[in-house]
Structure formats: structure tokens, C-alpha cells
PDB file of N, CA and C in Angstrom:
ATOM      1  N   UNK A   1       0.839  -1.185   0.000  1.00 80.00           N
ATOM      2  CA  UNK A   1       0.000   0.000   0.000  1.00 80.00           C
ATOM      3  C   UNK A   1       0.878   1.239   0.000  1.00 80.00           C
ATOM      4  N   UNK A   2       0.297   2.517   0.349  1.00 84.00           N
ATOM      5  CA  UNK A   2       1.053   3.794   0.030  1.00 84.00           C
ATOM      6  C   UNK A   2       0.759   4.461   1.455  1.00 84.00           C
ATOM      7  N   UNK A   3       0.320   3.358   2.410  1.00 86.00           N
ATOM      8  CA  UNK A   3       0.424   3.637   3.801  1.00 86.00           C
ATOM      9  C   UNK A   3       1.365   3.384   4.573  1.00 86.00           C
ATOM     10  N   UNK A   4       1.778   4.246   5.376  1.00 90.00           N
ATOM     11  CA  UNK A   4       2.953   4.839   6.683  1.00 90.00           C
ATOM     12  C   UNK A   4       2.308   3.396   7.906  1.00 90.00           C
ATOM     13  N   UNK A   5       3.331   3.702   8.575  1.00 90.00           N
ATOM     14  CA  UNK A   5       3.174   2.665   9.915  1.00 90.00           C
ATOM     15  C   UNK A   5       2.492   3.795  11.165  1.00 90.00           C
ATOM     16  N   UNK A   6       2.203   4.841  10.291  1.00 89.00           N
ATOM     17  CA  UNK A   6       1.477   5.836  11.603  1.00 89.00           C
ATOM     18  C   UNK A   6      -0.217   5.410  11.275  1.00 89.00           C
ATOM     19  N   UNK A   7      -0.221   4.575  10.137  1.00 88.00           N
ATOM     20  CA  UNK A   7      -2.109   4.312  10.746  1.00 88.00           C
ATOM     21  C   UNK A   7      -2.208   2.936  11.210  1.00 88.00           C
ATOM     22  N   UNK A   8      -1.454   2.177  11.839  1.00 88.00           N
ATOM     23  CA  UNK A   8      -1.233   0.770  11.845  1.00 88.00           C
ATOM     24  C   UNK A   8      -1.215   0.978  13.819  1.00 88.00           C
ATOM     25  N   UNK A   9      -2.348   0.777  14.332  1.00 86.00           N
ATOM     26  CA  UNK A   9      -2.349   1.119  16.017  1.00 86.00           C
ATOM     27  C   UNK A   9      -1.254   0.130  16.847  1.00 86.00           C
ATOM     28  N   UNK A  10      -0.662   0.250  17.477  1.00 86.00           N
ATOM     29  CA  UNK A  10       0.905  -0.501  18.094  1.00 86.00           C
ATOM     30  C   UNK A  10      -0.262  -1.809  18.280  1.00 86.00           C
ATOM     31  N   UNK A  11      -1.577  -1.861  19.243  1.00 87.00           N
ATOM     32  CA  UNK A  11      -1.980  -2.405  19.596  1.00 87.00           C
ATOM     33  C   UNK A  11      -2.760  -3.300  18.738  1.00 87.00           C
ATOM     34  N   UNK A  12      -3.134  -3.006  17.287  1.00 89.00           N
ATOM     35  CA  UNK A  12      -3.031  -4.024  16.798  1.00 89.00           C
ATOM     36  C   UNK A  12      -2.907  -5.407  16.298  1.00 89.00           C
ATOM     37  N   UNK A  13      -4.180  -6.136  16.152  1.00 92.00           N
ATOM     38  CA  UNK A  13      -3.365  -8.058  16.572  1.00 92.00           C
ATOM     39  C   UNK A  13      -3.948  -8.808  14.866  1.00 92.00           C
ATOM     40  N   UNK A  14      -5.283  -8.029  14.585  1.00 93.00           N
ATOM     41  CA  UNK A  14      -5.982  -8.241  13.412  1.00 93.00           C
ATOM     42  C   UNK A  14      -6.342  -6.998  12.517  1.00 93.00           C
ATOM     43  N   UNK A  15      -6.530  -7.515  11.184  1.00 92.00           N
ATOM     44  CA  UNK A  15      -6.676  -6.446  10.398  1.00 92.00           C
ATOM     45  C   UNK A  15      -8.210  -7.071   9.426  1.00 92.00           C
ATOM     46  N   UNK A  16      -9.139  -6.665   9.681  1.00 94.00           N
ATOM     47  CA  UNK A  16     -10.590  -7.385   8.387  1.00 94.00           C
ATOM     48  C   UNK A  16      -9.599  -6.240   6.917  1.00 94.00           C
ATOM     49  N   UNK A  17      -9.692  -7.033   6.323  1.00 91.00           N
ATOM     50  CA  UNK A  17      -9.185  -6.781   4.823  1.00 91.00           C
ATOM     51  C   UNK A  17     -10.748  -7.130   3.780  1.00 91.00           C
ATOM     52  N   UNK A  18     -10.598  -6.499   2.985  1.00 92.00           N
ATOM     53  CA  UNK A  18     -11.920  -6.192   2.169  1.00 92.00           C
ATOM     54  C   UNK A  18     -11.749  -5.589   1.075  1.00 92.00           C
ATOM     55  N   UNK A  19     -11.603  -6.484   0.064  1.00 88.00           N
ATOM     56  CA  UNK A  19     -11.108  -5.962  -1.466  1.00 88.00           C
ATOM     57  C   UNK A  19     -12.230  -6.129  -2.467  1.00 88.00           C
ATOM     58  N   UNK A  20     -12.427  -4.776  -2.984  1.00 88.00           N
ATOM     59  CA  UNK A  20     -14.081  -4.790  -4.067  1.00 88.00           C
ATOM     60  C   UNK A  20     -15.236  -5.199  -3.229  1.00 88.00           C
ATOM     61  N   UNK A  21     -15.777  -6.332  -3.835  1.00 85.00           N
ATOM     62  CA  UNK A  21     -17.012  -6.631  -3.003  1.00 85.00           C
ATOM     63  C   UNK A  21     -16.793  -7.822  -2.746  1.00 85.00           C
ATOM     64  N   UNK A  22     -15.729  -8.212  -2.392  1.00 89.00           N
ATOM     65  CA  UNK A  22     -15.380  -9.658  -1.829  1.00 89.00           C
ATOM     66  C   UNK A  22     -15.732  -9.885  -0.267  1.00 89.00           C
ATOM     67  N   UNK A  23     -15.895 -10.759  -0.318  1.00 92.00           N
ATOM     68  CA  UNK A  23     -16.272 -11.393   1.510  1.00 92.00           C
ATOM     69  C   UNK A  23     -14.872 -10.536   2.046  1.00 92.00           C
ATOM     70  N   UNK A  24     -15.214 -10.398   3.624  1.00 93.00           N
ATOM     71  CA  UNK A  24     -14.249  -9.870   4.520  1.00 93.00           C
ATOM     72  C   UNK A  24     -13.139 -10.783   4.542  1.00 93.00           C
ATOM     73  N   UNK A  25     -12.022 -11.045   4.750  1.00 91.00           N
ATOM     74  CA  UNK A  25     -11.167 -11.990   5.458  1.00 91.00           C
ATOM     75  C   UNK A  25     -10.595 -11.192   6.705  1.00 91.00           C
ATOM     76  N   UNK A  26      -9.834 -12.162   7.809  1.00 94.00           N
ATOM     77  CA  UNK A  26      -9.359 -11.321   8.861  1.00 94.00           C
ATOM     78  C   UNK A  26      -7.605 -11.836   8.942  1.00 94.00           C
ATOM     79  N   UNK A  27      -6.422 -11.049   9.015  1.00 94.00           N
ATOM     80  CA  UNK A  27      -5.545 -11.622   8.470  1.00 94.00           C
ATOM     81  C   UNK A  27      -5.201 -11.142  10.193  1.00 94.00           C
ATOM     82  N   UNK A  28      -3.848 -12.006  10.367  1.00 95.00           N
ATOM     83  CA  UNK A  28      -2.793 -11.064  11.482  1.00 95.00           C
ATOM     84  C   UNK A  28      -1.948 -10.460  11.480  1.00 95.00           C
ATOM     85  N   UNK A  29      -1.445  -9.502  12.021  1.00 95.00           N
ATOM     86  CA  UNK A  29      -0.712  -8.718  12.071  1.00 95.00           C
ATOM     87  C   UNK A  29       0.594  -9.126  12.334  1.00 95.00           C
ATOM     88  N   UNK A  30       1.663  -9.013  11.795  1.00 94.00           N
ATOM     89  CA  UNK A  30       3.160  -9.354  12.282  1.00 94.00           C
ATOM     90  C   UNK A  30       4.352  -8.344  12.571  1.00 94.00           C
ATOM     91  N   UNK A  31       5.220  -8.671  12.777  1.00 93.00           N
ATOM     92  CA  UNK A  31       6.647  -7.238  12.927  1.00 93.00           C
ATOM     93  C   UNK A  31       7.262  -8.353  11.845  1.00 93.00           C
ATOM     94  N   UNK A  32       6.992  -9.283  11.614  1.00 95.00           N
ATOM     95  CA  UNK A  32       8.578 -10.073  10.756  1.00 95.00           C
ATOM     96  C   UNK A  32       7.457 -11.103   9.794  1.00 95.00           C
ATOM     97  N   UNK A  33       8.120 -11.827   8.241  1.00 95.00           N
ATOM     98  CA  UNK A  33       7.484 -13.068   7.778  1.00 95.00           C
ATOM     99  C   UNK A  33       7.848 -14.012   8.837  1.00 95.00           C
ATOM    100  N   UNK A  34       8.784 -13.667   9.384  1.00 95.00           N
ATOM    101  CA  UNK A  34       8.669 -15.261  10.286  1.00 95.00           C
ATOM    102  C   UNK A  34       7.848 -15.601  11.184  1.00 95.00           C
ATOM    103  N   UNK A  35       6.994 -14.764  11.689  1.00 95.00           N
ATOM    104  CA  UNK A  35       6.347 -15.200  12.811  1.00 95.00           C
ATOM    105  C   UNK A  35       5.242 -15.961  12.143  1.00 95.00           C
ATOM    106  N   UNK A  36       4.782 -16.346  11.109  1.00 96.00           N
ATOM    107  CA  UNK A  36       3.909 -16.924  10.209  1.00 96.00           C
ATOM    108  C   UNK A  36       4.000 -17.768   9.754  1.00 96.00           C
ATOM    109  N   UNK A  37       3.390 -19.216   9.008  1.00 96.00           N
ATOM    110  CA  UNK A  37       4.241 -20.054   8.352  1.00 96.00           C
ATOM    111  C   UNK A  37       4.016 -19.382   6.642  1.00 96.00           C
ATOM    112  N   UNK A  38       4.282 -20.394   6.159  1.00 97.00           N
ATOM    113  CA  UNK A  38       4.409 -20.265   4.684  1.00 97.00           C
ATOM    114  C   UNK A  38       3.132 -20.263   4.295  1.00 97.00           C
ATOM    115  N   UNK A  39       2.904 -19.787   3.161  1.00 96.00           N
ATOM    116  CA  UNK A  39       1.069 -19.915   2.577  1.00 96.00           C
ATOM    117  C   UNK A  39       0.502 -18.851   3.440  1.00 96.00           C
ATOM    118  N   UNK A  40       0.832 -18.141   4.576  1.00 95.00           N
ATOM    119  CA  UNK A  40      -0.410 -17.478   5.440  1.00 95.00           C
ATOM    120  C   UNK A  40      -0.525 -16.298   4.804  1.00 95.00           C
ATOM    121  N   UNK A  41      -1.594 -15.536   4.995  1.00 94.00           N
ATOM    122  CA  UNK A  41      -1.428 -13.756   4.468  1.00 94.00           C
ATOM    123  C   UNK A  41      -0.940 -13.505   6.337  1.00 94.00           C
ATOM    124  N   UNK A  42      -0.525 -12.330   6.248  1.00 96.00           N
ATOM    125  CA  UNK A  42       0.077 -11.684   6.782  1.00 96.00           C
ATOM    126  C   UNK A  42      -0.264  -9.772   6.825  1.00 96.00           C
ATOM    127  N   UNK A  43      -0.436  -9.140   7.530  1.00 95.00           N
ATOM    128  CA  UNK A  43      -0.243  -7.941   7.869  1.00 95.00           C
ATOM    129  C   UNK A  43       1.121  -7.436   8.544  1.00 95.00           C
ATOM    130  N   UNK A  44       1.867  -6.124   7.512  1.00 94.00           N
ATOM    131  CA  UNK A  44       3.026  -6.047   8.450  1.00 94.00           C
ATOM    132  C   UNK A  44       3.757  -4.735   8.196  1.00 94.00           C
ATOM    133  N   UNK A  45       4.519  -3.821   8.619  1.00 94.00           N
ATOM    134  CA  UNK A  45       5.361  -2.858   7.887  1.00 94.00           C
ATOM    135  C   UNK A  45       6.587  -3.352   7.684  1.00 94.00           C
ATOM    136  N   UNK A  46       6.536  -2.943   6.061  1.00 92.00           N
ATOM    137  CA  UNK A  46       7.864  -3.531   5.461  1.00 92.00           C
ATOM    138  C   UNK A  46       8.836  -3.084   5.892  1.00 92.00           C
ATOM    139  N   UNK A  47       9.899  -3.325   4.439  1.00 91.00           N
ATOM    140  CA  UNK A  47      11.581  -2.654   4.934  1.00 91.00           C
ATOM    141  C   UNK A  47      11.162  -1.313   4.222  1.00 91.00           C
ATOM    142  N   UNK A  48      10.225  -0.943   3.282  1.00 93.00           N
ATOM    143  CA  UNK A  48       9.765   0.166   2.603  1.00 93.00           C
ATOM    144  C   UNK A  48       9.490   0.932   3.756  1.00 93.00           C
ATOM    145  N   UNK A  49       9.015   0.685   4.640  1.00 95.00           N
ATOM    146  CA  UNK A  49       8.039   1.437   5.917  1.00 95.00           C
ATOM    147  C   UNK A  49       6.918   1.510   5.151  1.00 95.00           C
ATOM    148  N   UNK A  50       6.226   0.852   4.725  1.00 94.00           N
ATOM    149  CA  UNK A  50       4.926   0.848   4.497  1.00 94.00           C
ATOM    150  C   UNK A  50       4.238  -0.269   4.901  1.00 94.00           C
ATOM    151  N   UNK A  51       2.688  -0.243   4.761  1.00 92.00           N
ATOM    152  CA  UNK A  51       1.641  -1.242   5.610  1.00 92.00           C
ATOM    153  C   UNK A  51       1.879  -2.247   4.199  1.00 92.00           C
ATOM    154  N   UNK A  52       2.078  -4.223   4.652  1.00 92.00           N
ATOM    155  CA  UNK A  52       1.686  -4.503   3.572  1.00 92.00           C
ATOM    156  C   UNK A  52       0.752  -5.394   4.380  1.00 92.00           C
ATOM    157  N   UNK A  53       0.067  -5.639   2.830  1.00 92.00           N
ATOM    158  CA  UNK A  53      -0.678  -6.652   2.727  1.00 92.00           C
ATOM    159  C   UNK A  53       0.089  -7.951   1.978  1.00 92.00           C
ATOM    160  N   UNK A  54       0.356  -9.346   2.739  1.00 94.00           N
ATOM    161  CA  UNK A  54       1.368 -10.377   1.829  1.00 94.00           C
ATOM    162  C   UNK A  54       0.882 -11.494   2.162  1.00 94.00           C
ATOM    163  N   UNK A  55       1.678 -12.656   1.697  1.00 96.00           N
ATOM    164  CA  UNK A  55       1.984 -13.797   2.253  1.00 96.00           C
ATOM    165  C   UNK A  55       2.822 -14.223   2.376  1.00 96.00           C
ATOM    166  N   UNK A  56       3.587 -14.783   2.906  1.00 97.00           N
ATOM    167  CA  UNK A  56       3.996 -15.561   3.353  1.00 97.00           C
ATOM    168  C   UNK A  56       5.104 -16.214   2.240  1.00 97.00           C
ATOM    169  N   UNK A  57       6.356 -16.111   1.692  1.00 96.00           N
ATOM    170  CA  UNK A  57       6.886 -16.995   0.398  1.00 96.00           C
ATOM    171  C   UNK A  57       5.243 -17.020  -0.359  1.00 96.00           C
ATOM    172  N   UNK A  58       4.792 -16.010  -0.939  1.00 96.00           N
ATOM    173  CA  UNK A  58       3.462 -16.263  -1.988  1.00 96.00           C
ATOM    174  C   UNK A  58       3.390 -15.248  -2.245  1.00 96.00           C
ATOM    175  N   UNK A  59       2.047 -15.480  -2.980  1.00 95.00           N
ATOM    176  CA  UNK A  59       1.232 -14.267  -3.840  1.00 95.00           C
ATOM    177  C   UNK A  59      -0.045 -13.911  -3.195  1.00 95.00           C
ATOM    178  N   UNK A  60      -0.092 -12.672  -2.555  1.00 91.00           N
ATOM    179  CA  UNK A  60      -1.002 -12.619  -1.439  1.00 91.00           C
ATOM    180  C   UNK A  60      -2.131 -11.535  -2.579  1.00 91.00           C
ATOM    181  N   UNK A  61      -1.868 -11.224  -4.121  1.00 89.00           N
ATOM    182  CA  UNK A  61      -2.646 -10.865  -5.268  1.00 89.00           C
ATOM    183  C   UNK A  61      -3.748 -12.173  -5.494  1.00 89.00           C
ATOM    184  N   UNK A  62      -2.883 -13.295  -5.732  1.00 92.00           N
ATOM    185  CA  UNK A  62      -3.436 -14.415  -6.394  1.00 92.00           C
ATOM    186  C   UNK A  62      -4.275 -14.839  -5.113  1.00 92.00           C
ATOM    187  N   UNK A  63      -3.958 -14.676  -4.037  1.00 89.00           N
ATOM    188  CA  UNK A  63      -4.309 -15.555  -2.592  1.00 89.00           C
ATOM    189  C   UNK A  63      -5.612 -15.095  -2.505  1.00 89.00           C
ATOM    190  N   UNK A  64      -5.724 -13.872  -2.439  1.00 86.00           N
ATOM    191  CA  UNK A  64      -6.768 -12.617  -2.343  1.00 86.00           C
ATOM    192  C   UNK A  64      -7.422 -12.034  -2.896  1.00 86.00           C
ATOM    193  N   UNK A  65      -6.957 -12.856  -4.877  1.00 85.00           N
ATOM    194  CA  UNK A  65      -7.801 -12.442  -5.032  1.00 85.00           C
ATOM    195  C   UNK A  65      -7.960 -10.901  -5.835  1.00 85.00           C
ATOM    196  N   UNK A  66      -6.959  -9.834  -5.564  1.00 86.00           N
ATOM    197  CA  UNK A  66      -7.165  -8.388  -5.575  1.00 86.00           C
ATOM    198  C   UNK A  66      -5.814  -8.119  -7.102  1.00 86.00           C
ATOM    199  N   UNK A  67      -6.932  -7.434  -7.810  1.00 81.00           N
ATOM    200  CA  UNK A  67      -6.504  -7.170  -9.185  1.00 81.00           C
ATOM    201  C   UNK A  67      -6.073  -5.914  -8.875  1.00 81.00           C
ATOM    202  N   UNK A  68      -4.893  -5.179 -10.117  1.00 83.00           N
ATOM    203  CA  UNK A  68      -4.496  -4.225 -10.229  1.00 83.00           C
ATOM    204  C   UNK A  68      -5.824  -2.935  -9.966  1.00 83.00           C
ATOM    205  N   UNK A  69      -5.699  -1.722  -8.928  1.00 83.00           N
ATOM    206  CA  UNK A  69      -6.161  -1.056  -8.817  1.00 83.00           C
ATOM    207  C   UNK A  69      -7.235  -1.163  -7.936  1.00 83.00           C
ATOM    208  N   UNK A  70      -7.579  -2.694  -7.050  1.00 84.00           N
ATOM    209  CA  UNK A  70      -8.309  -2.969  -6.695  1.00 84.00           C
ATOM    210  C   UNK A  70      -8.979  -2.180  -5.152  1.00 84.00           C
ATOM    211  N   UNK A  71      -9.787  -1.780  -4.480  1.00 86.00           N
ATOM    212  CA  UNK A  71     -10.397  -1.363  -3.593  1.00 86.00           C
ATOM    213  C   UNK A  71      -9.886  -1.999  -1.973  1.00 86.00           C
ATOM    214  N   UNK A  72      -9.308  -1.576  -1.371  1.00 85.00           N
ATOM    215  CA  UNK A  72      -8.704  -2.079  -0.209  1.00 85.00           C
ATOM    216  C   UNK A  72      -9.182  -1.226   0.977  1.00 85.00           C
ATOM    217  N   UNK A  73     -10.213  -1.893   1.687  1.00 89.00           N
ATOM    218  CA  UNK A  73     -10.668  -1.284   3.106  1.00 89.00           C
ATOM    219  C   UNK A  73     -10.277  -1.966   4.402  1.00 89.00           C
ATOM    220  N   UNK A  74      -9.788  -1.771   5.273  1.00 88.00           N
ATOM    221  CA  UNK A  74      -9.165  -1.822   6.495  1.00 88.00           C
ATOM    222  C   UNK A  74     -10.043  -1.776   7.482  1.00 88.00           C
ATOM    223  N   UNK A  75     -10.083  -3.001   8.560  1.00 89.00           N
ATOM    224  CA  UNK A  75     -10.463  -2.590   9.862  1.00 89.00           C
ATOM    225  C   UNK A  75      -9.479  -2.898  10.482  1.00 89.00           C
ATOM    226  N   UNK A  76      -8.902  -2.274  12.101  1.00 86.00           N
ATOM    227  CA  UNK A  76      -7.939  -2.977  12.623  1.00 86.00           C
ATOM    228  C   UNK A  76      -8.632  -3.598  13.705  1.00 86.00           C
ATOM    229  N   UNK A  77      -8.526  -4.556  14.463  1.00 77.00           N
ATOM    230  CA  UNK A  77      -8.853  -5.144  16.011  1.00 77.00           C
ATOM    231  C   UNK A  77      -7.455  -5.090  16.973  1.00 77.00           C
ATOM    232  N   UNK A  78      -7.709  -4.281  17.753  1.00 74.00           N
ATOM    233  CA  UNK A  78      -6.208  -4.051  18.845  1.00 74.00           C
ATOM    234  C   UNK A  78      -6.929  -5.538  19.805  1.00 74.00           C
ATOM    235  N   UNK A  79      -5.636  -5.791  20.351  1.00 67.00           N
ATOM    236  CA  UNK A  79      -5.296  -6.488  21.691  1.00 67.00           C
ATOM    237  C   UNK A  79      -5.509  -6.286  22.951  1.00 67.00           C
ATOM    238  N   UNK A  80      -5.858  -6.661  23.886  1.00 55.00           N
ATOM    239  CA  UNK A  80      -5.618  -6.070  24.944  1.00 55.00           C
ATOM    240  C   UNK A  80      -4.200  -5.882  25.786  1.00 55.00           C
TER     241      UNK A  80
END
């Protein structure tokens, strides 16, 4: 995305992701790919400093689904 790690709340644990008019999915949030296995989507700020949306060694486009230019809405769920 072309988002900063200043809209990403520290507290943070889930993110509902929502591309076009596709069903919700709810992904988790990470600091690293490793804390994930392989195949998972993932929420995270890159080495870019930006918010991504990924997977895991994959294609979190193909995973998800979300074509060039596609509509990306955000909820976050913090932790306690």
C-alpha cells in the first residue's frame, strides 16, 4: 500500500481486509514473515516502511484475489 506505519495502532493483533465486493477476510498482524508459516497472508510494515498486505513466500494478489487497482478497506482489532 502507500500507507505509513502511523495508521497501523501498536496495539493491533488483526486487520478485516476487504477488497471490491469480496467477503471480509481477517488476516494477522506481524513485525517479521517469520512469525507466520508459509502460505499465510500476513499484515506487516515492510523494509519500505509501508503497511503490507502479503503472504507468506506467496502471492497474497493471487491468494486474495485483488486485481491491479483494486479497492482495499481496512479494519484494525487491537489487543488487549
Amino acid at each position: 500500500t502507500n500507507l505509513g506505519p502511523e495508521v497501523l495502532p501498536m496495539t493491533a493483533t488483526q486487520v478485516t481486509i476487504q477488497l471490491d465486493d469480496q467477503p471480509p477476510v481477517v488476516v494477522p498482524v506481524a513485525a517479521t514473515y517469520a512469525e507466520r508459516r508459509p502460505g499465510s497472508p500476513v499484515v506487516l510494515i515492510g523494509s519500505s516502511n509501508r503497511l503490507e498486505v502479503a503472504v507468506v513466500n506467496g502471492n497474497a494478489a493471487v491468494q486474495l484475489c485483488a486485481g491491479l487497482g483494486a479497492t482495499l478497506r481496512l479494519q484494525w482489532q487491537a489487543g488487549r
